[in-house]
PDB file of C-alpha atoms in Angstrom:
ATOM      1  CA  UNK X  66     168.633  66.484 -60.216  1.00  0.00           C
ATOM      2  CA  UNK X  67     170.389  63.422 -61.580  1.00  0.00           C
ATOM      3  CA  UNK X  68     172.911  61.504 -59.501  1.00  0.00           C
ATOM      4  CA  UNK X  69     176.560  61.660 -60.579  1.00  0.00           C
ATOM      5  CA  UNK X  70     177.977  59.074 -62.954  1.00  0.00           C
ATOM      6  CA  UNK X  71     180.959  57.552 -61.140  1.00  0.00           C
ATOM      7  CA  UNK X  72     184.012  56.849 -63.303  1.00  0.00           C
ATOM      8  CA  UNK X  73     187.042  54.848 -62.255  1.00  0.00           C
ATOM      9  CA  UNK X  74     190.033  55.532 -64.502  1.00  0.00           C
ATOM     10  CA  UNK X  75     193.040  53.189 -64.574  1.00  0.00           C
ATOM     11  CA  UNK X  76     196.007  54.629 -66.447  1.00  0.00           C
ATOM     12  CA  UNK X  77     199.779  54.656 -66.298  1.00  0.00           C
ATOM     13  CA  UNK X  78     201.784  56.827 -68.715  1.00  0.00           C
ATOM     14  CA  UNK X  79     198.575  57.319 -70.683  1.00  0.00           C
ATOM     15  CA  UNK X  80     197.069  59.210 -67.731  1.00  0.00           C
ATOM     16  CA  UNK X  81     198.145  62.486 -69.344  1.00  0.00           C
ATOM     17  CA  UNK X  82     196.899  61.572 -72.823  1.00  0.00           C
ATOM     18  CA  UNK X  83     194.655  63.854 -74.808  1.00  0.00           C
ATOM     19  CA  UNK X  84     192.345  61.000 -75.822  1.00  0.00           C
ATOM     20  CA  UNK X  85     191.686  60.122 -72.175  1.00  0.00           C
ATOM     21  CA  UNK X  86     191.022  63.741 -71.250  1.00  0.00           C
ATOM     22  CA  UNK X  87     188.638  64.133 -74.196  1.00  0.00           C
ATOM     23  CA  UNK X  88     186.729  61.007 -73.114  1.00  0.00           C
ATOM     24  CA  UNK X  89     186.416  62.304 -69.547  1.00  0.00           C
ATOM     25  CA  UNK X  90     185.327  65.777 -70.641  1.00  0.00           C
ATOM     26  CA  UNK X  91     182.714  64.238 -72.966  1.00  0.00           C
ATOM     27  CA  UNK X  92     181.244  62.257 -70.076  1.00  0.00           C
ATOM     28  CA  UNK X  93     181.275  65.366 -67.883  1.00  0.00           C
ATOM     29  CA  UNK X  94     179.468  67.337 -70.590  1.00  0.00           C
ATOM     30  CA  UNK X  95     176.681  64.721 -70.564  1.00  0.00           C
ATOM     31  CA  UNK X  96     175.986  65.247 -66.855  1.00  0.00           C
ATOM     32  CA  UNK X  97     177.542  65.315 -63.411  1.00  0.00           C
ATOM     33  CA  UNK X  98     180.469  62.947 -62.928  1.00  0.00           C
ATOM     34  CA  UNK X  99     182.688  61.828 -60.097  1.00  0.00           C
ATOM     35  CA  UNK X 100     186.110  60.715 -61.308  1.00  0.00           C
ATOM     36  CA  UNK X 101     188.629  58.609 -59.430  1.00  0.00           C
ATOM     37  CA  UNK X 102     191.939  58.240 -61.268  1.00  0.00           C
ATOM     38  CA  UNK X 103     194.217  55.402 -60.163  1.00  0.00           C
ATOM     39  CA  UNK X 104     197.765  55.311 -61.499  1.00  0.00           C
ATOM     40  CA  UNK X 105     199.435  51.956 -60.829  1.00  0.00           C
ATOM     41  CA  UNK X 106     203.013  52.238 -59.585  1.00  0.00           C
ATOM     42  CA  UNK X 107     204.664  50.147 -62.277  1.00  0.00           C
ATOM     43  CA  UNK X 108     208.074  48.809 -61.476  1.00  0.00           C
ATOM     44  CA  UNK X 109     210.659  46.462 -62.923  1.00  0.00           C
ATOM     45  CA  UNK X 110     210.583  42.874 -61.635  1.00  0.00           C
ATOM     46  CA  UNK X 111     214.005  43.283 -60.043  1.00  0.00           C
ATOM     47  CA  UNK X 112     213.057  46.481 -58.198  1.00  0.00           C
ATOM     48  CA  UNK X 113     209.767  44.898 -57.101  1.00  0.00           C
ATOM     49  CA  UNK X 114     211.585  41.796 -55.848  1.00  0.00           C
ATOM     50  CA  UNK X 115     214.007  44.040 -53.934  1.00  0.00           C
ATOM     51  CA  UNK X 116     211.036  45.980 -52.461  1.00  0.00           C
ATOM     52  CA  UNK X 117     212.371  49.134 -54.116  1.00  0.00           C
ATOM     53  CA  UNK X 118     209.222  50.820 -55.317  1.00  0.00           C
ATOM     54  CA  UNK X 119     209.935  54.418 -54.306  1.00  0.00           C
ATOM     55  CA  UNK X 120     210.881  55.519 -57.835  1.00  0.00           C
ATOM     56  CA  UNK X 121     207.844  53.850 -59.392  1.00  0.00           C
ATOM     57  CA  UNK X 122     205.485  55.395 -56.836  1.00  0.00           C
ATOM     58  CA  UNK X 123     207.069  58.830 -57.278  1.00  0.00           C
ATOM     59  CA  UNK X 124     206.782  58.675 -61.090  1.00  0.00           C
ATOM     60  CA  UNK X 125     203.152  57.527 -60.855  1.00  0.00           C
ATOM     61  CA  UNK X 126     202.389  60.307 -58.358  1.00  0.00           C
ATOM     62  CA  UNK X 127     203.876  62.954 -60.662  1.00  0.00           C
ATOM     63  CA  UNK X 128     201.802  61.738 -63.624  1.00  0.00           C
ATOM     64  CA  UNK X 129     198.697  61.539 -61.461  1.00  0.00           C
ATOM     65  CA  UNK X 130     199.069  65.089 -60.123  1.00  0.00           C
ATOM     66  CA  UNK X 131     199.535  66.459 -63.645  1.00  0.00           C
ATOM     67  CA  UNK X 132     196.416  64.589 -64.809  1.00  0.00           C
ATOM     68  CA  UNK X 133     194.276  65.798 -61.903  1.00  0.00           C
ATOM     69  CA  UNK X 134     195.401  69.411 -62.363  1.00  0.00           C
ATOM     70  CA  UNK X 135     194.671  69.298 -66.078  1.00  0.00           C
ATOM     71  CA  UNK X 136     191.200  67.852 -65.533  1.00  0.00           C
ATOM     72  CA  UNK X 137     190.376  70.464 -62.893  1.00  0.00           C
ATOM     73  CA  UNK X 138     191.295  73.232 -65.332  1.00  0.00           C
ATOM     74  CA  UNK X 139     188.710  71.849 -67.778  1.00  0.00           C
ATOM     75  CA  UNK X 140     186.000  71.702 -65.127  1.00  0.00           C
ATOM     76  CA  UNK X 141     186.194  68.016 -64.167  1.00  0.00           C
ATOM     77  CA  UNK X 142     186.652  67.540 -60.413  1.00  0.00           C
ATOM     78  CA  UNK X 143     188.701  64.362 -60.047  1.00  0.00           C
ATOM     79  CA  UNK X 144     190.551  62.793 -57.196  1.00  0.00           C
ATOM     80  CA  UNK X 145     193.044  59.991 -57.300  1.00  0.00           C
ATOM     81  CA  UNK X 146     195.772  57.886 -55.835  1.00  0.00           C
ATOM     82  CA  UNK X 147     198.701  55.685 -56.757  1.00  0.00           C
ATOM     83  CA  UNK X 148     197.616  52.062 -56.885  1.00  0.00           C
ATOM     84  CA  UNK X 149     199.031  48.574 -56.886  1.00  0.00           C
ATOM     85  CA  UNK X 150     201.562  47.750 -59.615  1.00  0.00           C
ATOM     86  CA  UNK X 151     199.121  45.152 -60.977  1.00  0.00           C
ATOM     87  CA  UNK X 152     196.429  47.218 -62.736  1.00  0.00           C
ATOM     88  CA  UNK X 153     193.781  44.532 -62.182  1.00  0.00           C
ATOM     89  CA  UNK X 154     194.481  44.583 -58.434  1.00  0.00           C
ATOM     90  CA  UNK X 155     194.504  48.389 -58.513  1.00  0.00           C
ATOM     91  CA  UNK X 156     190.991  48.267 -60.041  1.00  0.00           C
ATOM     92  CA  UNK X 157     189.826  45.753 -57.465  1.00  0.00           C
ATOM     93  CA  UNK X 158     191.202  47.856 -54.586  1.00  0.00           C
ATOM     94  CA  UNK X 159     189.560  51.007 -55.925  1.00  0.00           C
ATOM     95  CA  UNK X 160     186.193  49.327 -56.472  1.00  0.00           C
ATOM     96  CA  UNK X 161     186.131  48.284 -52.806  1.00  0.00           C
ATOM     97  CA  UNK X 162     185.969  51.946 -51.762  1.00  0.00           C
ATOM     98  CA  UNK X 163     184.531  53.667 -54.863  1.00  0.00           C
ATOM     99  CA  UNK X 164     181.250  52.349 -56.260  1.00  0.00           C
ATOM    100  CA  UNK X 165     181.959  53.064 -59.928  1.00  0.00           C
ATOM    101  CA  UNK X 166     179.330  52.969 -62.657  1.00  0.00           C
ATOM    102  CA  UNK X 167     181.998  52.527 -65.323  1.00  0.00           C
ATOM    103  CA  UNK X 168     185.713  51.797 -65.577  1.00  0.00           C
ATOM    104  CA  UNK X 169     187.923  53.435 -68.172  1.00  0.00           C
ATOM    105  CA  UNK X 170     191.224  51.728 -68.940  1.00  0.00           C
ATOM    106  CA  UNK X 171     193.654  53.964 -70.820  1.00  0.00           C
ATOM    107  CA  UNK X 172     196.521  52.291 -72.659  1.00  0.00           C
ATOM    108  CA  UNK X 173     199.035  52.998 -75.351  1.00  0.00           C
ATOM    109  CA  UNK X 174     198.383  51.393 -78.754  1.00  0.00           C
ATOM    110  CA  UNK X 175     198.751  47.627 -78.929  1.00  0.00           C
ATOM    111  CA  UNK X 176     202.293  47.825 -80.309  1.00  0.00           C
ATOM    112  CA  UNK X 177     203.477  49.673 -77.163  1.00  0.00           C
ATOM    113  CA  UNK X 178     201.180  48.350 -74.448  1.00  0.00           C
ATOM    114  CA  UNK X 179     202.175  45.671 -71.944  1.00  0.00           C
ATOM    115  CA  UNK X 180     198.648  45.876 -70.538  1.00  0.00           C
ATOM    116  CA  UNK X 181     197.136  44.901 -73.884  1.00  0.00           C
ATOM    117  CA  UNK X 182     199.757  42.199 -74.364  1.00  0.00           C
ATOM    118  CA  UNK X 183     198.518  40.731 -71.075  1.00  0.00           C
ATOM    119  CA  UNK X 184     194.842  41.142 -72.084  1.00  0.00           C
ATOM    120  CA  UNK X 185     194.079  43.570 -69.247  1.00  0.00           C
ATOM    121  CA  UNK X 186     190.908  44.986 -70.790  1.00  0.00           C
ATOM    122  CA  UNK X 187     189.489  41.526 -71.550  1.00  0.00           C
ATOM    123  CA  UNK X 188     190.397  40.252 -68.074  1.00  0.00           C
ATOM    124  CA  UNK X 189     188.768  43.291 -66.460  1.00  0.00           C
ATOM    125  CA  UNK X 190     185.587  42.724 -68.481  1.00  0.00           C
ATOM    126  CA  UNK X 191     185.512  39.093 -67.324  1.00  0.00           C
ATOM    127  CA  UNK X 192     186.159  39.950 -63.682  1.00  0.00           C
ATOM    128  CA  UNK X 193     183.993  43.003 -63.031  1.00  0.00           C
ATOM    129  CA  UNK X 194     180.257  43.366 -63.642  1.00  0.00           C
ATOM    130  CA  UNK X 195     180.653  46.924 -64.922  1.00  0.00           C
ATOM    131  CA  UNK X 196     181.014  48.565 -68.306  1.00  0.00           C
ATOM    132  CA  UNK X 197     184.744  48.682 -69.115  1.00  0.00           C
ATOM    133  CA  UNK X 198     185.696  51.283 -71.703  1.00  0.00           C
ATOM    134  CA  UNK X 199     189.086  51.189 -73.396  1.00  0.00           C
ATOM    135  CA  UNK X 200     190.725  54.433 -74.484  1.00  0.00           C
ATOM    136  CA  UNK X 201     193.865  54.231 -76.619  1.00  0.00           C
ATOM    137  CA  UNK X 202     196.283  57.104 -76.082  1.00  0.00           C
ATOM    138  CA  UNK X 203     198.570  57.782 -79.013  1.00  0.00           C
ATOM    139  CA  UNK X 204     202.098  58.638 -77.813  1.00  0.00           C
ATOM    140  CA  UNK X 205     202.493  61.532 -80.253  1.00  0.00           C
ATOM    141  CA  UNK X 206     199.457  63.180 -78.682  1.00  0.00           C
ATOM    142  CA  UNK X 207     200.040  62.166 -75.082  1.00  0.00           C
ATOM    143  CA  UNK X 208     200.262  65.744 -73.798  1.00  0.00           C
ATOM    144  CA  UNK X 209     198.068  67.460 -76.394  1.00  0.00           C
TER     145      UNK X 209
END
């Protein structure tokens, strides 16, 4: 019996996207997988400065729960948590406790993605010695 392929998923609003769910189901169809989904609690600079992150954490938690429930329905057994507002730090934190074989970063298309504007995928590839896959979630199909 083959050991599970361990996937770390970093996603914000795209966590519920059809493209991400298809990518995860495809990996699960290829063999056993363990999936950890981390949803960074993104906040405005002002709210972060004021240490008011309750709304951001609550929104991230709601998206995360919906994602985990949807994956379980399709046969993928994920677990997850709300991570640091900085997605690179959220990855780093997760990798300290979850020995991933691959990281999947889900973003909106370049025209709508702050993460891509800040070169998150490239920076993750430079920082971590793991395969980093990038899945683009189209807004029109986010809940498909």
